[in-house]
């Protein structure tokens, strides 16, 4: 049996006619950059997230960078986040002119350990970026309490958490802004690049709309120095079609996760992901933890099962961030997890047989 890590084709085929109709409409209207197809998607995505505004942007990195800019978090500021994230989280902080300050994670949730945040706050701290890694939200009540006590902004990196919930609230709707990536492999993926910021703050939304469009609210009248970070019309139309299916796709992921967990919980060598009491996890990634994961990964590949690693090197140990001088041992939990993570195949269209086959092969490996 062949079990790819991700299969975008099967999903595309299931909605092909609708997608082609939507793309044709954009072509007929030549509404390519921003425009009405983006605006319709923004409205629906804002509703989906229970937020007043969604601002479509070029990608998830833009969403984070735009949030920081609009909140005035830049040169001289420190921004607290985690080292076990995709580097885009810290790239946005750095390109805004600020400095990332890392806090270790809680290995039960793979997310920021809130009990370590206050010790990392200095006079320069302006914001916290919790990353809802793998599709499970961070412990937002505790984070918001700390932020309010110290007058900090909270920017949710929800790039892996479309439709995830924290105590019934949608990921992205809790902080000052919530940032999403629509990279093709995401739970809600574009057919190209895409991203969005959601917020309930009217003034912030207006500022971000200007920012993403060269600082203009009216064509060729530039109130602020902005950037080109627009979402394109074809992606808006594609995402609007796909958004309708997202709840079902997330349910399917949750079912696969449940089956993986049921099958693997008896394998003592495997640490399975845990769902926090407060969370509705949407399993963008189903990452187990095992010792010597590369050996298991190769064994599974021989059996036709393809896994991923998210992420092999924490950000503080990347060459790009060596200037922070946070060597090995600085964030022991994140470092241990990075050595052990193995992401199993996960996408809505996986069959029950494929999931059972993955479980059986892992059991056989350890037998
Ligand atoms: C946690 C996290 N943050 C930010 C991003 C950046 O998103 P994009 O690739 O759309 O710029 C990603 C995308 O992989 C991500 O996983």
XYZ file of C-alpha atoms and ligand atoms in Angstrom:
383
model
C 0.000 0.000 0.000
C 1.177 3.554 -0.667
C 0.450 6.243 1.917
C 1.739 9.675 0.900
C 2.374 12.273 3.571
C -0.034 14.607 1.783
C -2.263 14.166 -1.271
C -3.601 17.396 -2.742
C -4.798 15.761 -5.970
C -7.584 13.659 -4.494
C -9.096 16.702 -2.838
C -8.768 18.786 -5.989
C -10.561 16.124 -8.032
C -13.450 16.047 -5.541
C -14.164 19.786 -6.054
C -12.727 20.249 -9.546
C -15.886 21.513 -11.271
C -16.650 24.089 -8.607
C -13.054 25.291 -8.595
C -12.940 25.669 -12.373
C -16.218 27.589 -12.386
C -14.892 29.927 -9.681
C -11.580 30.506 -11.481
C -13.385 31.100 -14.788
C -15.471 33.777 -13.153
C -12.322 35.607 -12.013
C -10.904 35.323 -15.542
C -14.117 36.643 -17.133
C -14.036 39.607 -14.745
C -10.239 40.061 -14.956
C -10.291 40.753 -11.214
C -6.798 39.495 -10.507
C -5.244 41.625 -7.739
C -7.457 42.074 -4.676
C -10.972 42.978 -5.841
C -14.457 41.504 -5.337
C -13.486 37.828 -5.176
C -11.043 38.566 -2.390
C -13.624 40.734 -0.604
C -16.254 37.952 -0.694
C -13.810 35.429 0.726
C -12.695 37.904 3.411
C -16.296 38.339 4.557
C -16.864 34.590 4.768
C -13.556 33.895 6.464
C -14.238 36.641 9.039
C -17.625 35.014 9.770
C -16.002 31.598 10.002
C -13.527 32.915 12.603
C -16.262 34.882 14.437
C -14.312 38.080 13.812
C -15.397 41.447 12.476
C -12.657 41.634 9.861
C -10.483 39.410 7.702
C -7.789 40.997 5.547
C -6.529 38.822 2.715
C -2.762 39.029 2.212
C -0.052 37.373 0.146
C 0.871 34.624 2.642
C 1.080 33.830 6.351
C 4.425 35.576 6.751
C 2.836 38.795 5.419
C -0.017 38.326 7.910
C 2.409 38.250 10.848
C 4.543 41.103 9.538
C 1.481 43.254 8.795
C 0.133 42.681 12.313
C 3.405 43.754 13.905
C 3.614 46.840 11.699
C 0.035 47.889 12.273
C 0.476 47.507 16.033
C 3.657 49.582 15.903
C 5.895 46.750 17.087
C 9.228 47.404 15.420
C 12.726 48.661 15.991
C 13.957 48.187 19.556
C 11.044 45.968 20.590
C 11.199 42.415 21.872
C 8.572 39.879 20.909
C 8.090 36.671 22.865
C 7.495 33.462 20.921
C 8.586 29.825 20.764
C 11.627 28.238 19.132
C 9.691 25.255 17.766
C 7.901 26.943 14.927
C 8.328 27.454 11.211
C 10.914 30.185 10.791
C 8.311 32.574 9.314
C 7.159 33.498 12.834
C 10.568 34.900 13.722
C 11.326 36.218 10.239
C 8.310 38.501 10.566
C 9.552 39.736 13.949
C 13.052 40.347 12.601
C 11.912 42.068 9.404
C 9.668 44.347 11.472
C 12.921 45.424 13.170
C 12.199 43.694 16.497
C 14.004 40.861 18.287
C 12.495 37.449 18.987
C 12.767 36.284 22.594
C 12.144 32.582 22.954
C 10.240 30.778 25.662
C 10.322 26.985 25.946
C 7.287 24.832 25.290
C 5.047 22.509 27.252
C 5.687 19.051 25.850
C 2.080 17.975 26.396
C 0.711 20.569 23.977
C 3.839 21.436 21.920
C 2.893 25.065 22.562
C 4.363 27.928 24.596
C 4.659 27.128 28.300
C 2.751 30.018 29.877
C 4.462 29.582 33.238
C 7.766 30.661 31.623
C 6.503 33.799 29.880
C 6.746 36.350 32.694
C 10.438 35.606 33.283
C 11.111 36.564 29.632
C 9.367 39.950 29.810
C 11.608 43.028 29.876
C 11.011 46.764 29.473
C 11.387 46.255 25.712
C 8.739 43.533 25.372
C 5.840 44.702 23.231
C 4.059 41.539 22.100
C 3.614 37.804 22.497
C 3.144 35.550 19.473
C 1.749 32.201 20.599
C 1.979 29.656 17.781
C -0.919 27.191 17.632
C 1.418 24.446 16.515
C 0.136 21.433 14.584
C -3.486 22.691 14.818
C -3.927 22.956 18.589
C -4.299 26.348 20.268
C -1.965 27.543 22.980
C -3.360 28.168 26.496
C -4.844 31.526 25.526
C -6.572 32.605 28.799
C -3.295 32.473 30.689
C -1.451 34.239 27.861
C -4.070 37.000 27.618
C -3.961 37.525 31.412
C -0.171 37.948 31.320
C -0.399 40.259 28.292
C -3.014 42.449 29.957
C -1.022 42.649 33.184
C 2.068 43.850 31.281
C 0.346 45.884 28.537
C 1.447 43.611 25.673
C -0.146 42.831 22.328
C -1.054 39.239 21.471
C -0.693 38.131 17.856
C -1.883 34.581 17.293
C 0.117 32.592 14.787
C -2.808 30.457 13.624
C -1.076 29.501 10.370
C -1.593 25.803 11.213
C -4.917 26.140 13.025
C -7.766 26.967 10.633
C -10.968 26.157 12.528
C -9.213 25.043 15.725
C -10.902 26.154 18.943
C -9.932 27.281 22.416
C -12.812 26.850 24.896
C -15.224 27.193 21.983
C -13.521 30.310 20.551
C -12.012 30.097 17.096
C -8.237 30.235 16.745
C -7.265 33.717 15.630
C -10.231 35.444 17.279
C -8.730 35.792 20.765
C -5.649 38.017 20.421
C -5.383 41.516 18.901
C -4.892 39.787 15.558
C -4.881 36.207 14.265
C -2.648 35.243 11.351
C -3.357 32.517 8.820
C -1.409 30.923 5.985
C -3.196 29.396 3.016
C -0.107 27.605 1.737
C -1.452 24.722 -0.406
C -0.854 21.979 2.184
C -2.690 23.766 5.008
C -6.115 22.606 6.277
C -7.450 25.490 4.166
C -4.994 25.784 1.307
C -4.950 28.043 -1.742
C -3.849 26.954 -5.213
C -0.830 29.184 -4.872
C 0.166 31.455 -2.001
C -2.251 33.194 0.341
C -2.806 34.406 3.878
C -5.141 36.474 6.064
C -5.209 38.492 9.259
C -8.383 38.482 11.347
C -9.230 41.059 13.999
C -12.140 42.598 15.880
C -10.480 46.023 15.970
C -11.942 48.345 13.304
C -9.072 50.854 13.335
C -6.442 48.122 13.139
C -8.281 46.477 10.247
C -8.405 49.771 8.336
C -4.689 50.297 8.914
C -3.822 46.775 7.768
C -5.960 47.183 4.636
C -3.968 50.314 3.792
C -0.687 48.657 4.662
C -1.178 45.668 2.375
C -1.989 48.011 -0.522
C 0.945 50.461 -0.574
C -0.482 52.528 2.255
C -3.442 53.728 0.206
C -7.139 53.788 1.107
C -7.828 55.698 -2.160
C -5.909 54.841 -5.313
C -2.660 56.832 -5.586
C -3.219 58.700 -2.297
C -0.749 57.168 0.134
C -1.412 58.013 3.774
C 1.297 55.751 5.158
C 4.295 53.850 3.833
C 2.928 50.391 3.202
C 3.783 47.375 1.126
C 2.296 45.158 -1.564
C 0.841 42.235 0.353
C -2.449 41.722 -1.500
C -4.195 38.392 -1.926
C -4.908 37.670 -5.573
C -8.374 37.226 -7.030
C -7.957 33.625 -8.150
C -6.862 32.591 -4.664
C -9.807 34.463 -3.126
C -12.221 32.568 -5.383
C -10.542 29.191 -4.726
C -10.471 29.751 -0.963
C -14.150 30.756 -0.920
C -15.069 27.412 -2.513
C -12.802 25.446 -0.180
C -13.911 27.224 3.021
C -17.351 25.543 2.749
C -15.692 22.146 3.064
C -13.239 23.024 5.824
C -15.446 21.870 8.761
C -15.911 18.448 7.122
C -12.240 18.191 6.235
C -11.271 19.073 9.818
C -13.709 16.446 11.130
C -12.097 13.861 8.834
C -8.639 14.794 10.161
C -9.925 14.442 13.723
C -11.296 10.979 12.902
C -7.933 9.875 11.462
C -6.177 11.286 14.535
C -8.542 9.363 16.807
C -7.789 6.153 14.926
C -4.025 6.741 15.010
C -4.237 7.466 18.735
C -6.361 4.378 19.467
C -3.986 2.151 17.510
C -0.711 3.615 18.777
C -1.565 4.137 22.442
C -0.559 0.510 23.116
C 2.912 0.981 21.618
C 5.045 1.992 24.604
C 7.876 3.415 22.469
C 5.535 5.973 20.869
C 4.466 9.230 22.527
C 1.156 10.168 20.939
C -0.146 13.743 20.672
C -2.416 14.909 23.475
C -5.466 17.085 23.079
C -5.704 19.645 25.902
C -9.045 19.908 27.782
C -9.548 23.399 26.415
C -8.794 22.546 22.790
C -10.468 21.373 19.636
C -7.409 20.237 17.720
C -7.644 20.241 13.903
C -4.551 18.074 13.309
C -2.837 20.012 10.577
C -0.003 17.735 11.642
C -0.248 14.491 13.608
C 3.234 14.328 15.174
C 4.219 11.381 17.301
C 7.479 11.397 19.269
C 9.901 8.500 19.206
C 13.576 7.955 19.940
C 15.733 7.403 16.833
C 12.941 8.669 14.622
C 15.049 8.649 11.444
C 15.237 4.853 11.613
C 11.477 4.511 11.964
C 10.992 7.044 9.157
C 13.218 5.011 6.790
C 11.509 1.754 7.751
C 8.088 3.242 7.022
C 9.301 4.656 3.685
C 10.364 1.125 2.692
C 6.790 0.070 3.424
C 5.399 2.850 1.214
C 4.515 5.220 4.074
C 5.885 8.761 3.823
C 6.309 10.929 6.907
C 7.512 14.487 7.575
C 9.484 16.224 10.324
C 8.136 19.489 11.760
C 10.692 20.779 12.506
C 14.122 19.121 12.728
C 16.015 22.206 14.001
C 14.447 24.695 16.440
C 14.750 28.312 15.341
C 17.301 29.317 18.010
C 19.708 26.688 16.622
C 19.323 27.795 12.987
C 22.338 29.568 11.473
C 20.094 32.530 10.664
C 19.564 33.134 14.396
C 23.057 32.335 15.678
C 23.424 36.049 16.501
C 20.992 35.559 19.390
C 23.650 33.348 21.008
C 21.147 30.843 22.333
C 23.119 27.625 22.009
C 22.159 24.020 22.588
C 20.499 23.503 25.927
C 18.818 26.941 25.985
C 15.330 25.485 25.418
C 15.609 21.830 26.420
C 11.994 20.794 25.887
C 11.779 22.242 22.378
C 15.165 20.696 21.539
C 14.168 17.243 22.802
C 10.880 17.382 20.878
C 12.623 18.500 17.669
C 14.815 15.390 17.853
C 11.822 13.112 18.336
C 8.961 14.510 16.228
C 7.723 12.364 13.362
C 4.678 13.594 11.436
C 2.507 10.756 10.150
C 0.513 11.017 6.905
C -2.414 13.351 7.540
C -4.988 14.765 5.140
C -8.776 14.599 5.068
C -8.955 12.083 2.218
C -6.838 9.373 3.906
C -8.760 6.089 3.916
C -9.411 4.042 7.050
C -7.326 1.295 5.452
C -4.373 3.620 4.991
C -4.529 4.752 8.631
C -4.785 1.121 9.804
C -1.815 0.185 7.601
C 0.346 2.953 9.122
C -0.581 1.820 12.647
C 0.146 -1.834 11.796
C 3.541 -1.038 10.303
C 4.584 1.019 13.340
C 3.479 -1.826 15.612
C 5.414 -4.303 13.498
C 8.543 -2.133 13.655
C 8.533 -2.204 17.452
C 7.424 -5.856 17.769
C 3.472 28.323 12.205
C 3.613 29.019 10.890
N 3.777 30.352 10.866
C 3.899 31.027 9.713
C 3.856 30.389 8.501
C 4.072 31.178 7.254
O 3.086 31.031 6.295
P 3.422 31.227 4.725
O 4.248 30.078 4.308
O 2.081 31.252 4.088
O 4.134 32.522 4.598
C 3.671 29.007 8.459
C 3.620 28.298 7.180
O 4.070 27.193 7.014
C 3.557 28.301 9.687
O 3.405 26.969 9.706
